[in-house]
Amino acid sequence: MSSSSSVRHRFFVYAPDKTEPGTLERRLSVREKHLVGAKAGHESGFIRIGGALTTPDAITNPDAPKNMVGSAFIIEAESIEQVKNMIENDIYYTSGVWDPEKLVITPFFSAFPLAA
């Protein structure tokens, strides 16, 4: 069966950042490389939606710096192993930004259709 006709499932990914000092600086230092990969994943349809998680002050104080504390994604893939592979090869994972002990990858069933 070719990959173009394979069944794709949705997965929710919660990738919190480590809480040790220097993590935000490490995140910012590799962010552009992460965004290049994320953009390619989105353009291919693998990443349906993704983005940074921040502290609440990003909303309550819009002038404050956005303190990123993790990432979240909705992924469409043939298997959870494909999702794990993508996450484990991301620069945020390999450079020690995301906390592998707290990473969550789980099947996701949307109550409402995702935008095309």
mmCIF file of the C-alpha atoms, coordinates in Angstrom:
data_MODEL
# 
_entry.id   MODEL 
# 
loop_
_atom_site.group_PDB 
_atom_site.id 
_atom_site.type_symbol 
_atom_site.label_atom_id 
_atom_site.label_alt_id 
_atom_site.label_comp_id 
_atom_site.label_asym_id 
_atom_site.label_entity_id 
_atom_site.label_seq_id 
_atom_site.pdbx_PDB_ins_code 
_atom_site.Cartn_x 
_atom_site.Cartn_y 
_atom_site.Cartn_z 
_atom_site.occupancy 
_atom_site.B_iso_or_equiv 
_atom_site.pdbx_formal_charge 
_atom_site.auth_seq_id 
_atom_site.auth_comp_id 
_atom_site.auth_asym_id 
_atom_site.auth_atom_id 
_atom_site.pdbx_PDB_model_num 
ATOM 1   C CA . MET A 1 1   ? 0.000   0.000  0.000  1.00 0.00 ? 1   MET A CA 1 
ATOM 2   C CA . SER A 1 2   ? 1.485   3.361  -0.957 1.00 0.00 ? 2   SER A CA 1 
ATOM 3   C CA . SER A 1 3   ? 1.811   6.136  1.599  1.00 0.00 ? 3   SER A CA 1 
ATOM 4   C CA . SER A 1 4   ? -0.557  8.340  -0.425 1.00 0.00 ? 4   SER A CA 1 
ATOM 5   C CA . SER A 1 5   ? -3.395  5.867  0.196  1.00 0.00 ? 5   SER A CA 1 
ATOM 6   C CA . SER A 1 6   ? -2.429  4.937  3.763  1.00 0.00 ? 6   SER A CA 1 
ATOM 7   C CA . VAL A 1 7   ? -4.731  5.751  6.629  1.00 0.00 ? 7   VAL A CA 1 
ATOM 8   C CA . ARG A 1 8   ? -3.600  8.770  8.611  1.00 0.00 ? 8   ARG A CA 1 
ATOM 9   C CA . HIS A 1 9   ? -4.560  9.257  12.232 1.00 0.00 ? 9   HIS A CA 1 
ATOM 10  C CA . ARG A 1 10  ? -4.511  12.389 14.337 1.00 0.00 ? 10  ARG A CA 1 
ATOM 11  C CA . PHE A 1 11  ? -2.265  12.747 17.353 1.00 0.00 ? 11  PHE A CA 1 
ATOM 12  C CA . PHE A 1 12  ? -1.999  15.408 20.018 1.00 0.00 ? 12  PHE A CA 1 
ATOM 13  C CA . VAL A 1 13  ? 1.525   16.260 21.128 1.00 0.00 ? 13  VAL A CA 1 
ATOM 14  C CA . TYR A 1 14  ? 2.354   18.129 24.324 1.00 0.00 ? 14  TYR A CA 1 
ATOM 15  C CA . ALA A 1 15  ? 6.058   18.920 24.511 1.00 0.00 ? 15  ALA A CA 1 
ATOM 16  C CA . PRO A 1 16  ? 6.822   20.962 27.633 1.00 0.00 ? 16  PRO A CA 1 
ATOM 17  C CA . ASP A 1 17  ? 10.185  22.639 27.952 1.00 0.00 ? 17  ASP A CA 1 
ATOM 18  C CA . LYS A 1 18  ? 12.606  21.649 30.675 1.00 0.00 ? 18  LYS A CA 1 
ATOM 19  C CA . THR A 1 19  ? 12.440  23.922 33.714 1.00 0.00 ? 19  THR A CA 1 
ATOM 20  C CA . GLU A 1 20  ? 16.179  24.182 34.333 1.00 0.00 ? 20  GLU A CA 1 
ATOM 21  C CA . PRO A 1 21  ? 17.934  27.557 34.007 1.00 0.00 ? 21  PRO A CA 1 
ATOM 22  C CA . GLY A 1 22  ? 19.007  28.388 30.450 1.00 0.00 ? 22  GLY A CA 1 
ATOM 23  C CA . THR A 1 23  ? 16.231  26.451 28.702 1.00 0.00 ? 23  THR A CA 1 
ATOM 24  C CA . LEU A 1 24  ? 14.488  29.531 27.276 1.00 0.00 ? 24  LEU A CA 1 
ATOM 25  C CA . GLU A 1 25  ? 17.812  30.874 25.994 1.00 0.00 ? 25  GLU A CA 1 
ATOM 26  C CA . ARG A 1 26  ? 18.581  27.481 24.397 1.00 0.00 ? 26  ARG A CA 1 
ATOM 27  C CA . ARG A 1 27  ? 15.102  27.471 22.813 1.00 0.00 ? 27  ARG A CA 1 
ATOM 28  C CA . LEU A 1 28  ? 15.621  30.917 21.354 1.00 0.00 ? 28  LEU A CA 1 
ATOM 29  C CA . SER A 1 29  ? 19.084  30.012 20.026 1.00 0.00 ? 29  SER A CA 1 
ATOM 30  C CA . VAL A 1 30  ? 17.712  27.126 17.901 1.00 0.00 ? 30  VAL A CA 1 
ATOM 31  C CA . ARG A 1 31  ? 14.237  28.527 17.200 1.00 0.00 ? 31  ARG A CA 1 
ATOM 32  C CA . GLU A 1 32  ? 14.842  29.444 13.556 1.00 0.00 ? 32  GLU A CA 1 
ATOM 33  C CA . LYS A 1 33  ? 16.015  25.900 12.757 1.00 0.00 ? 33  LYS A CA 1 
ATOM 34  C CA . HIS A 1 34  ? 12.965  24.489 14.567 1.00 0.00 ? 34  HIS A CA 1 
ATOM 35  C CA . LEU A 1 35  ? 10.628  26.769 12.596 1.00 0.00 ? 35  LEU A CA 1 
ATOM 36  C CA . VAL A 1 36  ? 12.127  25.652 9.261  1.00 0.00 ? 36  VAL A CA 1 
ATOM 37  C CA . GLY A 1 37  ? 11.336  22.022 10.117 1.00 0.00 ? 37  GLY A CA 1 
ATOM 38  C CA . ALA A 1 38  ? 7.906   22.869 11.498 1.00 0.00 ? 38  ALA A CA 1 
ATOM 39  C CA . LYS A 1 39  ? 7.037   24.830 8.353  1.00 0.00 ? 39  LYS A CA 1 
ATOM 40  C CA . ALA A 1 40  ? 8.019   21.868 6.158  1.00 0.00 ? 40  ALA A CA 1 
ATOM 41  C CA . GLY A 1 41  ? 5.910   19.558 8.342  1.00 0.00 ? 41  GLY A CA 1 
ATOM 42  C CA . HIS A 1 42  ? 2.941   21.897 8.067  1.00 0.00 ? 42  HIS A CA 1 
ATOM 43  C CA . GLU A 1 43  ? 3.265   22.304 4.311  1.00 0.00 ? 43  GLU A CA 1 
ATOM 44  C CA . SER A 1 44  ? 3.319   18.517 3.884  1.00 0.00 ? 44  SER A CA 1 
ATOM 45  C CA . GLY A 1 45  ? 0.133   18.136 5.952  1.00 0.00 ? 45  GLY A CA 1 
ATOM 46  C CA . PHE A 1 46  ? 1.936   16.207 8.697  1.00 0.00 ? 46  PHE A CA 1 
ATOM 47  C CA . ILE A 1 47  ? 1.593   19.060 11.210 1.00 0.00 ? 47  ILE A CA 1 
ATOM 48  C CA . ARG A 1 48  ? -2.002  20.279 11.078 1.00 0.00 ? 48  ARG A CA 1 
ATOM 49  C CA . ILE A 1 49  ? -1.463  22.932 13.726 1.00 0.00 ? 49  ILE A CA 1 
ATOM 50  C CA . GLY A 1 50  ? 1.345   23.687 16.101 1.00 0.00 ? 50  GLY A CA 1 
ATOM 51  C CA . GLY A 1 51  ? 2.728   26.434 18.225 1.00 0.00 ? 51  GLY A CA 1 
ATOM 52  C CA . ALA A 1 52  ? 4.367   27.636 21.374 1.00 0.00 ? 52  ALA A CA 1 
ATOM 53  C CA . LEU A 1 53  ? 2.899   27.448 24.847 1.00 0.00 ? 53  LEU A CA 1 
ATOM 54  C CA . THR A 1 54  ? 3.547   30.506 27.002 1.00 0.00 ? 54  THR A CA 1 
ATOM 55  C CA . THR A 1 55  ? 3.078   31.708 30.536 1.00 0.00 ? 55  THR A CA 1 
ATOM 56  C CA . PRO A 1 56  ? -0.243  33.478 31.271 1.00 0.00 ? 56  PRO A CA 1 
ATOM 57  C CA . ASP A 1 57  ? 1.419   36.905 31.300 1.00 0.00 ? 57  ASP A CA 1 
ATOM 58  C CA . ALA A 1 58  ? 1.562   36.714 27.497 1.00 0.00 ? 58  ALA A CA 1 
ATOM 59  C CA . ILE A 1 59  ? -2.179  37.497 27.627 1.00 0.00 ? 59  ILE A CA 1 
ATOM 60  C CA . THR A 1 60  ? -2.500  39.488 30.840 1.00 0.00 ? 60  THR A CA 1 
ATOM 61  C CA . ASN A 1 61  ? 0.440   41.759 29.976 1.00 0.00 ? 61  ASN A CA 1 
ATOM 62  C CA . PRO A 1 62  ? 0.742   41.965 26.171 1.00 0.00 ? 62  PRO A CA 1 
ATOM 63  C CA . ASP A 1 63  ? 3.827   44.182 26.481 1.00 0.00 ? 63  ASP A CA 1 
ATOM 64  C CA . ALA A 1 64  ? 5.720   41.531 28.452 1.00 0.00 ? 64  ALA A CA 1 
ATOM 65  C CA . PRO A 1 65  ? 8.044   39.137 26.627 1.00 0.00 ? 65  PRO A CA 1 
ATOM 66  C CA . LYS A 1 66  ? 6.356   35.904 25.648 1.00 0.00 ? 66  LYS A CA 1 
ATOM 67  C CA . ASN A 1 67  ? 7.995   33.360 27.933 1.00 0.00 ? 67  ASN A CA 1 
ATOM 68  C CA . MET A 1 68  ? 7.687   30.147 25.933 1.00 0.00 ? 68  MET A CA 1 
ATOM 69  C CA . VAL A 1 69  ? 7.390   27.047 28.108 1.00 0.00 ? 69  VAL A CA 1 
ATOM 70  C CA . GLY A 1 70  ? 6.635   24.314 25.577 1.00 0.00 ? 70  GLY A CA 1 
ATOM 71  C CA . SER A 1 71  ? 4.975   23.356 22.327 1.00 0.00 ? 71  SER A CA 1 
ATOM 72  C CA . ALA A 1 72  ? 1.758   21.667 21.237 1.00 0.00 ? 72  ALA A CA 1 
ATOM 73  C CA . PHE A 1 73  ? 0.781   20.058 17.949 1.00 0.00 ? 73  PHE A CA 1 
ATOM 74  C CA . ILE A 1 74  ? -2.001  18.257 16.166 1.00 0.00 ? 74  ILE A CA 1 
ATOM 75  C CA . ILE A 1 75  ? -0.270  15.805 13.829 1.00 0.00 ? 75  ILE A CA 1 
ATOM 76  C CA . GLU A 1 76  ? -1.652  13.571 11.075 1.00 0.00 ? 76  GLU A CA 1 
ATOM 77  C CA . ALA A 1 77  ? 0.438   10.451 10.596 1.00 0.00 ? 77  ALA A CA 1 
ATOM 78  C CA . GLU A 1 78  ? 0.145   6.773  9.803  1.00 0.00 ? 78  GLU A CA 1 
ATOM 79  C CA . SER A 1 79  ? 1.460   5.763  13.236 1.00 0.00 ? 79  SER A CA 1 
ATOM 80  C CA . ILE A 1 80  ? 2.472   7.020  16.625 1.00 0.00 ? 80  ILE A CA 1 
ATOM 81  C CA . GLU A 1 81  ? 5.997   5.867  15.772 1.00 0.00 ? 81  GLU A CA 1 
ATOM 82  C CA . GLN A 1 82  ? 6.123   8.426  12.925 1.00 0.00 ? 82  GLN A CA 1 
ATOM 83  C CA . VAL A 1 83  ? 5.145   11.148 15.365 1.00 0.00 ? 83  VAL A CA 1 
ATOM 84  C CA . LYS A 1 84  ? 7.749   10.026 17.922 1.00 0.00 ? 84  LYS A CA 1 
ATOM 85  C CA . ASN A 1 85  ? 10.387  10.026 15.177 1.00 0.00 ? 85  ASN A CA 1 
ATOM 86  C CA . MET A 1 86  ? 9.490   13.585 14.149 1.00 0.00 ? 86  MET A CA 1 
ATOM 87  C CA . ILE A 1 87  ? 9.597   14.802 17.751 1.00 0.00 ? 87  ILE A CA 1 
ATOM 88  C CA . GLU A 1 88  ? 12.840  13.005 18.610 1.00 0.00 ? 88  GLU A CA 1 
ATOM 89  C CA . ASN A 1 89  ? 14.561  14.485 15.544 1.00 0.00 ? 89  ASN A CA 1 
ATOM 90  C CA . ASP A 1 90  ? 13.389  18.049 16.170 1.00 0.00 ? 90  ASP A CA 1 
ATOM 91  C CA . ILE A 1 91  ? 16.124  20.493 17.237 1.00 0.00 ? 91  ILE A CA 1 
ATOM 92  C CA . TYR A 1 92  ? 14.152  21.344 20.390 1.00 0.00 ? 92  TYR A CA 1 
ATOM 93  C CA . TYR A 1 93  ? 14.360  17.689 21.436 1.00 0.00 ? 93  TYR A CA 1 
ATOM 94  C CA . THR A 1 94  ? 17.956  17.053 20.360 1.00 0.00 ? 94  THR A CA 1 
ATOM 95  C CA . SER A 1 95  ? 19.255  20.285 21.926 1.00 0.00 ? 95  SER A CA 1 
ATOM 96  C CA . GLY A 1 96  ? 17.570  19.617 25.269 1.00 0.00 ? 96  GLY A CA 1 
ATOM 97  C CA . VAL A 1 97  ? 14.756  22.179 25.165 1.00 0.00 ? 97  VAL A CA 1 
ATOM 98  C CA . TRP A 1 98  ? 11.809  19.785 25.401 1.00 0.00 ? 98  TRP A CA 1 
ATOM 99  C CA . ASP A 1 99  ? 11.580  17.588 28.482 1.00 0.00 ? 99  ASP A CA 1 
ATOM 100 C CA . PRO A 1 100 ? 11.474  13.979 27.209 1.00 0.00 ? 100 PRO A CA 1 
ATOM 101 C CA . GLU A 1 101 ? 10.210  12.757 30.608 1.00 0.00 ? 101 GLU A CA 1 
ATOM 102 C CA . LYS A 1 102 ? 7.048   14.884 30.293 1.00 0.00 ? 102 LYS A CA 1 
ATOM 103 C CA . LEU A 1 103 ? 6.398   14.487 26.565 1.00 0.00 ? 103 LEU A CA 1 
ATOM 104 C CA . VAL A 1 104 ? 2.863   13.321 25.701 1.00 0.00 ? 104 VAL A CA 1 
ATOM 105 C CA . ILE A 1 105 ? 1.858   11.831 22.342 1.00 0.00 ? 105 ILE A CA 1 
ATOM 106 C CA . THR A 1 106 ? -1.660  10.447 22.210 1.00 0.00 ? 106 THR A CA 1 
ATOM 107 C CA . PRO A 1 107 ? -4.307  9.706  19.580 1.00 0.00 ? 107 PRO A CA 1 
ATOM 108 C CA . PHE A 1 108 ? -6.650  12.649 19.078 1.00 0.00 ? 108 PHE A CA 1 
ATOM 109 C CA . PHE A 1 109 ? -10.234 12.683 17.866 1.00 0.00 ? 109 PHE A CA 1 
ATOM 110 C CA . SER A 1 110 ? -11.575 16.149 17.106 1.00 0.00 ? 110 SER A CA 1 
ATOM 111 C CA . ALA A 1 111 ? -15.140 16.963 18.117 1.00 0.00 ? 111 ALA A CA 1 
ATOM 112 C CA . PHE A 1 112 ? -15.227 19.500 15.285 1.00 0.00 ? 112 PHE A CA 1 
ATOM 113 C CA . PRO A 1 113 ? -13.641 19.454 11.822 1.00 0.00 ? 113 PRO A CA 1 
ATOM 114 C CA . LEU A 1 114 ? -10.183 20.960 11.495 1.00 0.00 ? 114 LEU A CA 1 
ATOM 115 C CA . ALA A 1 115 ? -9.912  23.759 8.973  1.00 0.00 ? 115 ALA A CA 1 
ATOM 116 C CA . ALA A 1 116 ? -8.500  22.676 5.629  1.00 0.00 ? 116 ALA A CA 1 
# 
